[in-house]
CSV table of C-alpha atoms and ligand atoms in Angstrom, one decimal:
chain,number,residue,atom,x,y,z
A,241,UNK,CA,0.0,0.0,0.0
A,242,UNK,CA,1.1,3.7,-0.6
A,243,UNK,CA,1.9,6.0,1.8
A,244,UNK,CA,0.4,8.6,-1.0
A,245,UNK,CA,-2.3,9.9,1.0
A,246,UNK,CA,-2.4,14.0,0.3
A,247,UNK,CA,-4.5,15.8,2.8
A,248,UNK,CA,-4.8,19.7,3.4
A,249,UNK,CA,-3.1,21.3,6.2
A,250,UNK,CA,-4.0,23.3,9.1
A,251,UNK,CA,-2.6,25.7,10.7
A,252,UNK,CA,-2.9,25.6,14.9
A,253,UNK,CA,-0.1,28.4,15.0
A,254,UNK,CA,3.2,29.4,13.9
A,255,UNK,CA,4.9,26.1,14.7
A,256,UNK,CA,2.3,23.7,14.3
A,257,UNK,CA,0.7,23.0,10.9
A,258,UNK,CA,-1.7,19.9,10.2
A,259,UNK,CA,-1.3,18.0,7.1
A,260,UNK,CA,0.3,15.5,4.3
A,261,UNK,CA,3.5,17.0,3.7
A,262,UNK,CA,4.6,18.2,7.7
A,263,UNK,CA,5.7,15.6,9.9
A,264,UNK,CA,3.3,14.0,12.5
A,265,UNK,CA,2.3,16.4,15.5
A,266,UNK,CA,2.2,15.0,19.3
A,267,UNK,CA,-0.5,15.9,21.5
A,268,UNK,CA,-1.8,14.6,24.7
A,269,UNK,CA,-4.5,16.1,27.3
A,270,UNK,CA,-4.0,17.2,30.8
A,271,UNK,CA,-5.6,14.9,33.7
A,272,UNK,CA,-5.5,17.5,36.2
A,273,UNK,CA,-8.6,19.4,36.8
A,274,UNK,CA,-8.8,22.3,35.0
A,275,UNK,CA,-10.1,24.7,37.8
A,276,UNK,CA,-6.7,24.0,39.4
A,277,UNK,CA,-4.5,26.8,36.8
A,278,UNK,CA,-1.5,26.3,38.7
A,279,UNK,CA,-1.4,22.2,38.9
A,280,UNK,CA,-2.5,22.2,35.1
A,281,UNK,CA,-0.1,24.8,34.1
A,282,UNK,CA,2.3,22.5,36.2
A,283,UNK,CA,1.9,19.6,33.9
A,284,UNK,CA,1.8,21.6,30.7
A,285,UNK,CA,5.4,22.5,31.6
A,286,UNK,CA,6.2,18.5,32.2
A,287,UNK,CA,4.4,17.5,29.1
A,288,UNK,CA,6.1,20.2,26.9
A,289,UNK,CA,9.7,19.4,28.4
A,290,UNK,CA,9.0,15.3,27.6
A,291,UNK,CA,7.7,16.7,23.7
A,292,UNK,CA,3.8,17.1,23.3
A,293,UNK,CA,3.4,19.9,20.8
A,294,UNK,CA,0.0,20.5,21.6
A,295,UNK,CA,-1.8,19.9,24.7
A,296,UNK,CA,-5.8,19.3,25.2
A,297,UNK,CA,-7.3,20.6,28.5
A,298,UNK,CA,-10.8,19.6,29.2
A,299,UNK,CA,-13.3,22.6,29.8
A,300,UNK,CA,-16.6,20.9,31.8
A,301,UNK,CA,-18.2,24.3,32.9
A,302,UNK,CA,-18.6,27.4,32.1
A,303,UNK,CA,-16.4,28.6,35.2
A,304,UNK,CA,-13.4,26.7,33.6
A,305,UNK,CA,-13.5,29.0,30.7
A,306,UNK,CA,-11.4,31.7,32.9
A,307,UNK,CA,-9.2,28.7,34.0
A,308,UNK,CA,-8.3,28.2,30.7
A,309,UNK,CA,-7.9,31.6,29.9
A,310,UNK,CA,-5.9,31.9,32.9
A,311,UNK,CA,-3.8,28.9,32.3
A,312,UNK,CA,-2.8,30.0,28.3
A,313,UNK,CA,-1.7,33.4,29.8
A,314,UNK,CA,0.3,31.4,32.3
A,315,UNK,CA,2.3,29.9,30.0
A,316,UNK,CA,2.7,32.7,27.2
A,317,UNK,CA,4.5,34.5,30.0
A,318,UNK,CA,6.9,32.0,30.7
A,319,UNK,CA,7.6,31.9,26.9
A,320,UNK,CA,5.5,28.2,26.5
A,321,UNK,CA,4.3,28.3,23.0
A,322,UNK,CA,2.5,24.9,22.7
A,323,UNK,CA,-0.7,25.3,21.2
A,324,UNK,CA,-3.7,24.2,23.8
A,325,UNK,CA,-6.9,22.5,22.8
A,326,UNK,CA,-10.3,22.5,24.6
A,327,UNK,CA,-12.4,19.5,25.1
A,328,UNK,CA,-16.1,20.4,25.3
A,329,UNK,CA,-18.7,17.9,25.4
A,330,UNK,CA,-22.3,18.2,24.4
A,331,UNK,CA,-22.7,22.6,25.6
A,332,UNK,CA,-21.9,24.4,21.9
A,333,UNK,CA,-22.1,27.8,24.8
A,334,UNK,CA,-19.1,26.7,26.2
A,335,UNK,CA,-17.6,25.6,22.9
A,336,UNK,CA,-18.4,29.4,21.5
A,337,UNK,CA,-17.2,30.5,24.7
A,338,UNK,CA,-13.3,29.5,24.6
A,339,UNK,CA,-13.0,30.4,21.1
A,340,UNK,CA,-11.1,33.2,21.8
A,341,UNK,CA,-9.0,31.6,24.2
A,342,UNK,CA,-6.8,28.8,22.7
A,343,UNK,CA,-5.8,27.6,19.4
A,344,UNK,CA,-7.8,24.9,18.6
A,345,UNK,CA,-11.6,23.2,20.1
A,346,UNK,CA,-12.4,19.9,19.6
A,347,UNK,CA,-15.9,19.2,19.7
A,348,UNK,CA,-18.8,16.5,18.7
A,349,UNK,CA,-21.4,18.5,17.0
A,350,UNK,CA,-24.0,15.9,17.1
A,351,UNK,CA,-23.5,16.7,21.1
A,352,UNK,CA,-24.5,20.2,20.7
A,353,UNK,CA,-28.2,19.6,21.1
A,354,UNK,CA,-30.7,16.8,21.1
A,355,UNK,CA,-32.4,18.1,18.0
A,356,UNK,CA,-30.3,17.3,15.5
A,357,UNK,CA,-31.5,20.4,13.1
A,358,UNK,CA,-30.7,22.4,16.2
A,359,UNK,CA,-27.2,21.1,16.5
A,360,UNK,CA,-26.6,21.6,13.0
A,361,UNK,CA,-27.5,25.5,13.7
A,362,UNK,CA,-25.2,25.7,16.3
A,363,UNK,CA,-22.6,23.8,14.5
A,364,UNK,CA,-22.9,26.8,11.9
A,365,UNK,CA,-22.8,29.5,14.2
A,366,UNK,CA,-19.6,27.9,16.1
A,367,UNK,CA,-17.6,27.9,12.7
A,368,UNK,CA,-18.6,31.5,11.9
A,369,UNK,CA,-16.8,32.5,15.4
A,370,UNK,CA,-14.2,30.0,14.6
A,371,UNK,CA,-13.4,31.7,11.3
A,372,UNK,CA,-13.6,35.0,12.6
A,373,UNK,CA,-10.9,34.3,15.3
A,374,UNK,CA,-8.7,32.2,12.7
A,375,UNK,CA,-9.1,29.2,15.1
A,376,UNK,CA,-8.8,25.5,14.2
A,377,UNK,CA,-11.1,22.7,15.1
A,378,UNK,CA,-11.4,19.3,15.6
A,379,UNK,CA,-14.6,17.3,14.5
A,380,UNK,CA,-14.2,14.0,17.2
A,381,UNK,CA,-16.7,11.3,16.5
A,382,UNK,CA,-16.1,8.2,18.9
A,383,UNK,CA,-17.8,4.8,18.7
A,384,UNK,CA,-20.3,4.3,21.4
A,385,UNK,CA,-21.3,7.8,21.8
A,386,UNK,CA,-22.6,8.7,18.0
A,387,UNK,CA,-25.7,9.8,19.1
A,388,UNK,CA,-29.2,8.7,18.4
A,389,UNK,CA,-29.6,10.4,15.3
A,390,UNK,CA,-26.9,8.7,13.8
A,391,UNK,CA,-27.5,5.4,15.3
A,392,UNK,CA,-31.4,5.3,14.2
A,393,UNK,CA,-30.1,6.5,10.6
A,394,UNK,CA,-26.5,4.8,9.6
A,395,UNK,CA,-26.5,2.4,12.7
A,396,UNK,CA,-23.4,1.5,15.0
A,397,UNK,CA,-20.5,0.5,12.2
A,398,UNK,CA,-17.3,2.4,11.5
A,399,UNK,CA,-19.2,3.4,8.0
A,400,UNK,CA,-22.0,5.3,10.5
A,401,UNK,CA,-19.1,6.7,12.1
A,402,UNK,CA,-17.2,8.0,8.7
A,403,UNK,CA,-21.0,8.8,7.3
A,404,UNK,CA,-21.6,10.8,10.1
A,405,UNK,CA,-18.6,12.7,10.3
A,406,UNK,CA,-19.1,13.8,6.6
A,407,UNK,CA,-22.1,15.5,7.4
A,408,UNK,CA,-20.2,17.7,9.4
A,409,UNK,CA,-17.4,17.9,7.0
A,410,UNK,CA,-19.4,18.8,4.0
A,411,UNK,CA,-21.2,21.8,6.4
A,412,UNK,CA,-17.3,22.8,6.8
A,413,UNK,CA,-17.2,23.3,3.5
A,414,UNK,CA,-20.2,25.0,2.9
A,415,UNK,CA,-19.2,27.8,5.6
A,416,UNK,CA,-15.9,27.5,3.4
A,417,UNK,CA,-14.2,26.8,6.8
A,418,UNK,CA,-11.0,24.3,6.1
A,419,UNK,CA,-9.1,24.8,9.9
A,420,UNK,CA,-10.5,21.3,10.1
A,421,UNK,CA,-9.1,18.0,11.9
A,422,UNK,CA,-11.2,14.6,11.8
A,423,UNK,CA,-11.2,12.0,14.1
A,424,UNK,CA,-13.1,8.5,14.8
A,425,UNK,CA,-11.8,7.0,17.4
A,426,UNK,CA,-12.9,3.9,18.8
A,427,UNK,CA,-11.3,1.3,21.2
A,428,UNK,CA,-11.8,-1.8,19.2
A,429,UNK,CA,-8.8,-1.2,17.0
A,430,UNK,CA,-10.5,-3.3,13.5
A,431,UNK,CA,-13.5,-0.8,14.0
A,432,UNK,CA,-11.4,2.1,14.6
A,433,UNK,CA,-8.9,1.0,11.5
A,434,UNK,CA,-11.8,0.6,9.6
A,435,UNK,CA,-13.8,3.7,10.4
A,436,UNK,CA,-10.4,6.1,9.1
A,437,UNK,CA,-10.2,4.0,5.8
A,438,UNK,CA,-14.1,4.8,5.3
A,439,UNK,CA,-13.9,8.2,5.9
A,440,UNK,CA,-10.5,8.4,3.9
A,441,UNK,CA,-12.4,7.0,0.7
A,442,UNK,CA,-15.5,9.0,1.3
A,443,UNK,CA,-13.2,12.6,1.5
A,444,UNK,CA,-11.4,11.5,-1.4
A,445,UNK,CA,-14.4,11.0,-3.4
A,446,UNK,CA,-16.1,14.6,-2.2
A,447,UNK,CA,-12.2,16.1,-3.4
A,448,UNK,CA,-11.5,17.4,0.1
A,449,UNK,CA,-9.5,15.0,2.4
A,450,UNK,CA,-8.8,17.2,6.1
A,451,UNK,CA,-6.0,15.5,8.1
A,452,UNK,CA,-6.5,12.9,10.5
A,453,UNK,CA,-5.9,13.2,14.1
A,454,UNK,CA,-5.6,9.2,15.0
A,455,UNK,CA,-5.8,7.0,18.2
A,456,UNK,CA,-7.4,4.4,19.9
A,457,UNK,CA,-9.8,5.6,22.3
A,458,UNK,CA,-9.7,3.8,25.9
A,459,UNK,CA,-7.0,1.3,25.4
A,460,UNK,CA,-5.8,1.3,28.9
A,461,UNK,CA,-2.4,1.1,30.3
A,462,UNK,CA,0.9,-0.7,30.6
A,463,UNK,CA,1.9,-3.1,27.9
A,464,UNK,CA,-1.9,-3.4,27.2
A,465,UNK,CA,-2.2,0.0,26.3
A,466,UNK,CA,0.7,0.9,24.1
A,467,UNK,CA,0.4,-2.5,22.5
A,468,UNK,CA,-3.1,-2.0,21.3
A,469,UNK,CA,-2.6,1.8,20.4
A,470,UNK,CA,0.3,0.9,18.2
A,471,UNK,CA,-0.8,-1.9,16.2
A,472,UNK,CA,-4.2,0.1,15.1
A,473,UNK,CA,-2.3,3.7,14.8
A,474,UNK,CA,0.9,2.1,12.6
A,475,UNK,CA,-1.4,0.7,10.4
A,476,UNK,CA,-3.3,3.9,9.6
A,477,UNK,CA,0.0,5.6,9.4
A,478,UNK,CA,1.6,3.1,7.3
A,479,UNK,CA,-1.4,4.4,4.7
A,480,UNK,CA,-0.6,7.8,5.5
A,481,UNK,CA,-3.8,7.9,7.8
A,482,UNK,CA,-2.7,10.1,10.6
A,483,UNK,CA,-1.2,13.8,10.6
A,484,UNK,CA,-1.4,14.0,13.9
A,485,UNK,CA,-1.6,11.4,17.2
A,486,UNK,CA,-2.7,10.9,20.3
A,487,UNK,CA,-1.8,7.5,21.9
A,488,UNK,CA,-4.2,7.8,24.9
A,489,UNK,CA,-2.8,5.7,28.3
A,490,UNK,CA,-4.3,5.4,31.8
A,491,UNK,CA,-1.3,6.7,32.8
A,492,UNK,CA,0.6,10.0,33.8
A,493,UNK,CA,-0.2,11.8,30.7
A,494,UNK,CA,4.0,12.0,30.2
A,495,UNK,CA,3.7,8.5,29.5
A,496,UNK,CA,1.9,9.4,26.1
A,497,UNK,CA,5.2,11.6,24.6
A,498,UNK,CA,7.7,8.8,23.9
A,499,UNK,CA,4.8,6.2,22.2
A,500,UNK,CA,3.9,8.4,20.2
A,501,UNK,CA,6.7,9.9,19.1
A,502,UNK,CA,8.1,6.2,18.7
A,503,UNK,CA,5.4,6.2,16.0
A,504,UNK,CA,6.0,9.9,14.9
A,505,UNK,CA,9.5,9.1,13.6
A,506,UNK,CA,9.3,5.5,12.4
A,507,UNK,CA,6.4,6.9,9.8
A,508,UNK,CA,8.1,9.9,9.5
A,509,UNK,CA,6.0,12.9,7.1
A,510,UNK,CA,2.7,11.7,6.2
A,511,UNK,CA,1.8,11.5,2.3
A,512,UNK,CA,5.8,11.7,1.6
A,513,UNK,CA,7.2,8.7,-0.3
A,514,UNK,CA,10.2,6.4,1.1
A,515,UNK,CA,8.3,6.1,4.4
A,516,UNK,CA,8.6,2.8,6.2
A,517,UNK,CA,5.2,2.1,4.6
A,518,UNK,CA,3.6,-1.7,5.4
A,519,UNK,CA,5.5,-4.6,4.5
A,520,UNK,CA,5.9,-7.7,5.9
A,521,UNK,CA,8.0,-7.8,8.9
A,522,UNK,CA,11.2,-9.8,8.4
A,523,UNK,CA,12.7,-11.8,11.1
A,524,UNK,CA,14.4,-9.9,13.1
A,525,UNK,CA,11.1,-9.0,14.4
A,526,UNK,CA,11.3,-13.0,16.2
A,527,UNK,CA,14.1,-11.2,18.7
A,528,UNK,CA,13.3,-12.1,22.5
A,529,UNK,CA,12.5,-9.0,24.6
A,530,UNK,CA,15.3,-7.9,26.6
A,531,UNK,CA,14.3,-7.7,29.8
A,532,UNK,CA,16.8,-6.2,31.9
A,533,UNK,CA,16.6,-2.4,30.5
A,534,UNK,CA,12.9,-0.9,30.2
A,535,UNK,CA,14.0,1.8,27.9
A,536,UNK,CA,14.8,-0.9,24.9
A,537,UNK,CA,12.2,-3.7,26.3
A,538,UNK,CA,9.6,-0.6,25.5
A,539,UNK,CA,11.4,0.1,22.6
A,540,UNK,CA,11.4,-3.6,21.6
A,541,UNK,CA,7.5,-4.0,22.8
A,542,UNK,CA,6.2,-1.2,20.4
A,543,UNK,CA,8.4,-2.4,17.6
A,544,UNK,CA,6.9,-5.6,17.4
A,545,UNK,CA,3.6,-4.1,18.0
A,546,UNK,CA,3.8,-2.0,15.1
A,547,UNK,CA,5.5,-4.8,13.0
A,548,UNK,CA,2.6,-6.7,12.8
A,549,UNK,CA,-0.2,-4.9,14.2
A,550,UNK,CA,-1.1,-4.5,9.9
A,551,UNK,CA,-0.6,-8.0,8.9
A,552,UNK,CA,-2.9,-9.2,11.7
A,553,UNK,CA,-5.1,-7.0,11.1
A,554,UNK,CA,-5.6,-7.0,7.6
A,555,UNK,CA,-5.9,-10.5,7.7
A,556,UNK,CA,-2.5,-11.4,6.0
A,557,UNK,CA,-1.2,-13.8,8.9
A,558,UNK,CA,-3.4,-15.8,11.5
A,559,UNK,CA,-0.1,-16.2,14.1
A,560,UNK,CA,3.3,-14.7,14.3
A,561,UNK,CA,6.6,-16.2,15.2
A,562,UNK,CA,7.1,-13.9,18.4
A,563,UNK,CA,9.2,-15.8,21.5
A,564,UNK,CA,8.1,-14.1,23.7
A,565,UNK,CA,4.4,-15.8,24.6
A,566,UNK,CA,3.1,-12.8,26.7
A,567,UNK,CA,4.0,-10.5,24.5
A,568,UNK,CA,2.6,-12.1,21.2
A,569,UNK,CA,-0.6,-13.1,23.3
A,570,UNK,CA,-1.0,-8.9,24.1
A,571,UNK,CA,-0.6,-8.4,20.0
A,572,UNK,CA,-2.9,-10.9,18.8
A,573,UNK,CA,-5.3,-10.0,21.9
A,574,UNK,CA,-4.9,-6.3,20.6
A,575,UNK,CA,-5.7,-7.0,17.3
A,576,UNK,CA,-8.6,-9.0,17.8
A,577,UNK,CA,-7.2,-12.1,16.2
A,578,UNK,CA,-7.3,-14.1,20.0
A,579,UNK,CA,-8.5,-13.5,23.2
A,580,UNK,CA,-6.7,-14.9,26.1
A,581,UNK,CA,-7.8,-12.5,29.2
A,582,UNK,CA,-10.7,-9.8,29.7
A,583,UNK,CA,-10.9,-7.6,27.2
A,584,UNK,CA,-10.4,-4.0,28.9
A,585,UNK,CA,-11.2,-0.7,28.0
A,586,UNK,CA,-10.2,2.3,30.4
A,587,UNK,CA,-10.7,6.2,29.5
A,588,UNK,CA,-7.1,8.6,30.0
A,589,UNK,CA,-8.8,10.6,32.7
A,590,UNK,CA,-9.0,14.0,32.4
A,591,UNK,CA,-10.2,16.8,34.4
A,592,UNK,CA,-13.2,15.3,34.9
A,593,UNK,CA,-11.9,12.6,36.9
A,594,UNK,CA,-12.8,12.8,40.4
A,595,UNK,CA,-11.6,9.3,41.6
A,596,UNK,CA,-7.8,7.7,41.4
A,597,UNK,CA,-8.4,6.0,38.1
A,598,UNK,CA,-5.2,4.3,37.7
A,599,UNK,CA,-5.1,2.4,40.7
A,600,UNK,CA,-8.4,1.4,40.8
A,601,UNK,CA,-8.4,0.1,36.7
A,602,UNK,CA,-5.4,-1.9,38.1
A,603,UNK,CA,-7.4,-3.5,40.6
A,604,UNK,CA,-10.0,-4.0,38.9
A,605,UNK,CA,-7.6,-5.8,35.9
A,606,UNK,CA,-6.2,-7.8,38.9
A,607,UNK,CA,-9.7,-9.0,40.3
A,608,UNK,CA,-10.9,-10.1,37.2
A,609,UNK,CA,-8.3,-11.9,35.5
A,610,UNK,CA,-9.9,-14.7,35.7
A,611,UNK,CA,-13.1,-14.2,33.7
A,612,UNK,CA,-13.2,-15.0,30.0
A,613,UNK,CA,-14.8,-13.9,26.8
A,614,UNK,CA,-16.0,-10.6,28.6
A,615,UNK,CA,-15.5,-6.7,28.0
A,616,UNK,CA,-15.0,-4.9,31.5
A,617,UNK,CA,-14.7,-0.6,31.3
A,618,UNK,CA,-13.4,1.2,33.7
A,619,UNK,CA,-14.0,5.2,33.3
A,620,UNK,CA,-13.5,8.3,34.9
A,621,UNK,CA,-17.0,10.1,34.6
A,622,UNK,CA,-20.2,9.3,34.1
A,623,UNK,CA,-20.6,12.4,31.9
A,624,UNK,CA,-19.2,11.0,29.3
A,625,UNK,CA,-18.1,7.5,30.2
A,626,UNK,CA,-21.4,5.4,29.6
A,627,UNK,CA,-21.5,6.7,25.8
A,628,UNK,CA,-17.5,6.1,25.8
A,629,UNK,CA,-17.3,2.6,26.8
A,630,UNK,CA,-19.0,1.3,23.5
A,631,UNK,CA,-19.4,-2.6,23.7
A,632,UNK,CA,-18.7,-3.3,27.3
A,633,UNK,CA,-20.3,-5.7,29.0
A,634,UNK,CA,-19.5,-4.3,32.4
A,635,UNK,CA,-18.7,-0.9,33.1
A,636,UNK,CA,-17.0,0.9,36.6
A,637,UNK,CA,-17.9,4.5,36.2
A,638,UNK,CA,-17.3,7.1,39.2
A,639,UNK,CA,-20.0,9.2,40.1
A,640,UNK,CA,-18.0,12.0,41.7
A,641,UNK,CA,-18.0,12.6,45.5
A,642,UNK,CA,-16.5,9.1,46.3
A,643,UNK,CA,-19.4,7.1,44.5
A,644,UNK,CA,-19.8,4.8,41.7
A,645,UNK,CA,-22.2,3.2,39.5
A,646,UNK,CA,-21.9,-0.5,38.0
A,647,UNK,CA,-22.9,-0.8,34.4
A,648,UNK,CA,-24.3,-4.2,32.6
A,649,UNK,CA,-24.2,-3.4,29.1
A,650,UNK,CA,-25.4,0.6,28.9
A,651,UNK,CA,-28.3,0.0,31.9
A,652,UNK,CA,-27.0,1.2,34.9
A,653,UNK,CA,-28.0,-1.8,37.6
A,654,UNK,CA,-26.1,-0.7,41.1
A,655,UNK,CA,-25.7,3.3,41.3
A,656,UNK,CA,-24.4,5.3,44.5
A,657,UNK,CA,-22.0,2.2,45.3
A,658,UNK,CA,-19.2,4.0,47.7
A,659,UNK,CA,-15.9,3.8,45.8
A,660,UNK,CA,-14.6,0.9,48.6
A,661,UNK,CA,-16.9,-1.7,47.8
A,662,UNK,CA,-17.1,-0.8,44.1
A,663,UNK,CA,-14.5,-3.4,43.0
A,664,UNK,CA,-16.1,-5.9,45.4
A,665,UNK,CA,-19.8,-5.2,44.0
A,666,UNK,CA,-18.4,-5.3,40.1
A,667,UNK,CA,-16.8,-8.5,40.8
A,668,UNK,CA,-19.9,-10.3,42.7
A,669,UNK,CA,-22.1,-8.9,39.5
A,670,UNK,CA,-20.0,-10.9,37.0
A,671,UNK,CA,-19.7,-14.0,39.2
A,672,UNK,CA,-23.1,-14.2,39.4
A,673,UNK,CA,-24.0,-13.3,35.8
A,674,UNK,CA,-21.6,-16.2,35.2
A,675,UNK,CA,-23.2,-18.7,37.5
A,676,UNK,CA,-26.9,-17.7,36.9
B,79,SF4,FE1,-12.4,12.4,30.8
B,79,SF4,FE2,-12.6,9.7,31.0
B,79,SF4,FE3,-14.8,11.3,31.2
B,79,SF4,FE4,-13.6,10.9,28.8
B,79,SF4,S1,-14.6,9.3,30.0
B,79,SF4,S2,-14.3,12.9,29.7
B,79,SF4,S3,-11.4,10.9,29.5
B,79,SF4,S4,-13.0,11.2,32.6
């Protein structure tokens, strides 16, 4: 396949432009709550220092719209030029409202209001300011929370997500608006792979392809996470699918820098030829894991991850030669070839995160270990985590103010569960589910 891809390019600011042709930009997103200026302002420094050349900042409230503005004057003055993005979900008044404050806004339209007519009139408004303040945007449509108006009309498949997105695109173009980045993320990485090559075709057919900003949504943390990030985003980069990435871990958001940029310089510029575009892997990609340095056993981890996260995926090989049986069990696990564990999903956290998300999704991976052919979730809010965690069969979402509430598919079946006996409660649901 050709890394040929040609896309147009954005501009964010002065150092950052979007697009075929400029080499892949890092972001990541803060996990600190926003309110907090100088703890967010904190970790922008860390995350710039460790190489994220933009950083997202989630914006729940209105009152977080001076927070923001707060924090972007911060670091101007101390000469911090990274561009910052703000994460609105579902209120298009908050979306208008930090317009003027940062560079770019990434934002769901079909979340801007029930109605869908009304949403698309907001949607339309929100462009005008964005035009008017030279701003870029990101349209970010992730599986599981598409909305009803696109479920009931397109369904739940990566073509409803690229279908969707294109109605927003093509409004874009009306309002001859083209600061535009696209996502569809998802955490299953063939749906996620699938829903970028759909939208991909459909641009290229209506002549206007935006970049891409590409990850896997959810994927978790530790070897899990990087594993299943980097077999889905190499393969979309390996088309030239991917201007700029996120590889989202429920981590320290520091984490994030050196996977990414792992991926940033083995795919080098996007849409520019000689790229290490997809072949098949030869055999140095057998080699045992070193296991005595964690810099190179990382190193070694994503290498492989990214060697044959496309073959799997498309289908080209049904096993690999790895040595290393954990390690090739966490490939074909992450490309959905065999399942040997739980299948997790677990948000990033963000600012909206009132509960210590790590720890608990460890214990929570640690407790249920031992359960088979399910989906468990584990997410930070329940603003936006029921919608987020897409095909789970279980989901641990915190409430805020030390509670949770237990999910079985999307019903909500134990709510105001304190956080202390939530791992207990989740555990005694599936064990019973199991045995009934
Ligand atoms: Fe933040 Fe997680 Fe909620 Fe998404 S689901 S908004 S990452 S806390």
């Amino acid at each position: 396949m050709q890394n040929a891809l040609q896309t147009r390019t954005v501009r964010v600011s002065d150092q950052v432009l979007i697009g075929s042709g400029h080499p892949i930009v890092v972001q990541t997103m803060c996990n600190t709550h926003t309110a907090d200026v100088e703890a967010t302002v904190a970790q922008c420094r860390r995350l710039v220092a460790a190489g994220a050349q933009m950083v997202r900042i989630t914006v729940p409230s209105m009152k977080d719209v001076e927070a923001l503005s707060a924090i972007h004057r911060q670091l101007r003055a101390e000469g911090i030029e990274v561009p910052l993005v703000a994460d609105i979900h579902f209120s298009s008044e908050i979306a208008m409202a930090v317009v003027p404050v940062v560079e770019k806004i990434r934002i769901n339209p079909g979340n801007f209001h029930p109605d869908h007519a009304k949403a698309r009139e907001l949607f339309g408004l929100f462009l005008e300011r964005c035009k008017a303040y030279g701003r870029a945007v990101r349209i970010g449509l992730n599986h599981g929370s598409l909305g009803k108006y696109i479920v009931e009309r397109y369904g739940n498949t990566p073509e409803a997500m690229a279908l969707a997105a294109m109605e927003w695109i093509e409004m874009c173009i009306e309002a001859d608006f083209y600061q535009v980045v696209v996502s569809l993320k998802a955490s299953n990485t063939v749906v996620m792979v699938e829903a970028y090559r759909a939208l991909v075709r459909l641009m290229q057919e209506r002549g206007v392809v935006f970049p891409l900003h590409v990850g896997v949504t959810e994927a978790g943390n530790g070897e899990s996470g990087r594993i299943k990030s980097c077999v889905a985003i190499s393969t979309l980069l390996a088309e030239g699918i991917g201007q700029t990435i996120r590889v989202s871990l429920t981590e320290a958001p520091e984490n994030e820098i050196p996977v990414a940029q792992y991926l940033a310089r083995r795919y080098g510029i996007p849409g520019q030829a000689g790229n290490d575009v997809h072949a098949m892997p030869d055999s140095a990609s057998k080699a045992v894991m070193p296991d005595n340095d964690r810099a190179s056993r990382e190193e070694a981890i994503l290498k492989a991850a990214c060697d044959w996260g496309a073959p799997l995926l498309n289908h080209e090989v049904d096993d690999i030669p790895l040595e290393d049986q954990h390690l090739k069990d966490e490939i074909l696990q992450a490309c959905r070839r065999r399942f040997y564990k739980p299948e997790y999903i677990a948000c990033p956290g963000c600012g909206r995160t009132l509960y210590d998300l790590e720890s608990t999704f460890n214990e929570v991976k640690a407790r249920t270990a031992h359960f088979k052919d399910v989906v468990i979730a584990v997410m930070g809010c329940i603003v936006n985590g029921p919608g987020e965690m897409a095909d789970a069969d279980y989901g641990y979402v915190g409430e805020g103010h030390g509670m949770v509430t237990l999910y079985r598919k999307k019903d909500p079946v134990l709510r105001h569960i304190p956080e202390n006996e939530a791992v207990d409660k989740l555990v005694a649901l599936i064990t019973a589910d199991r045995e009934g």
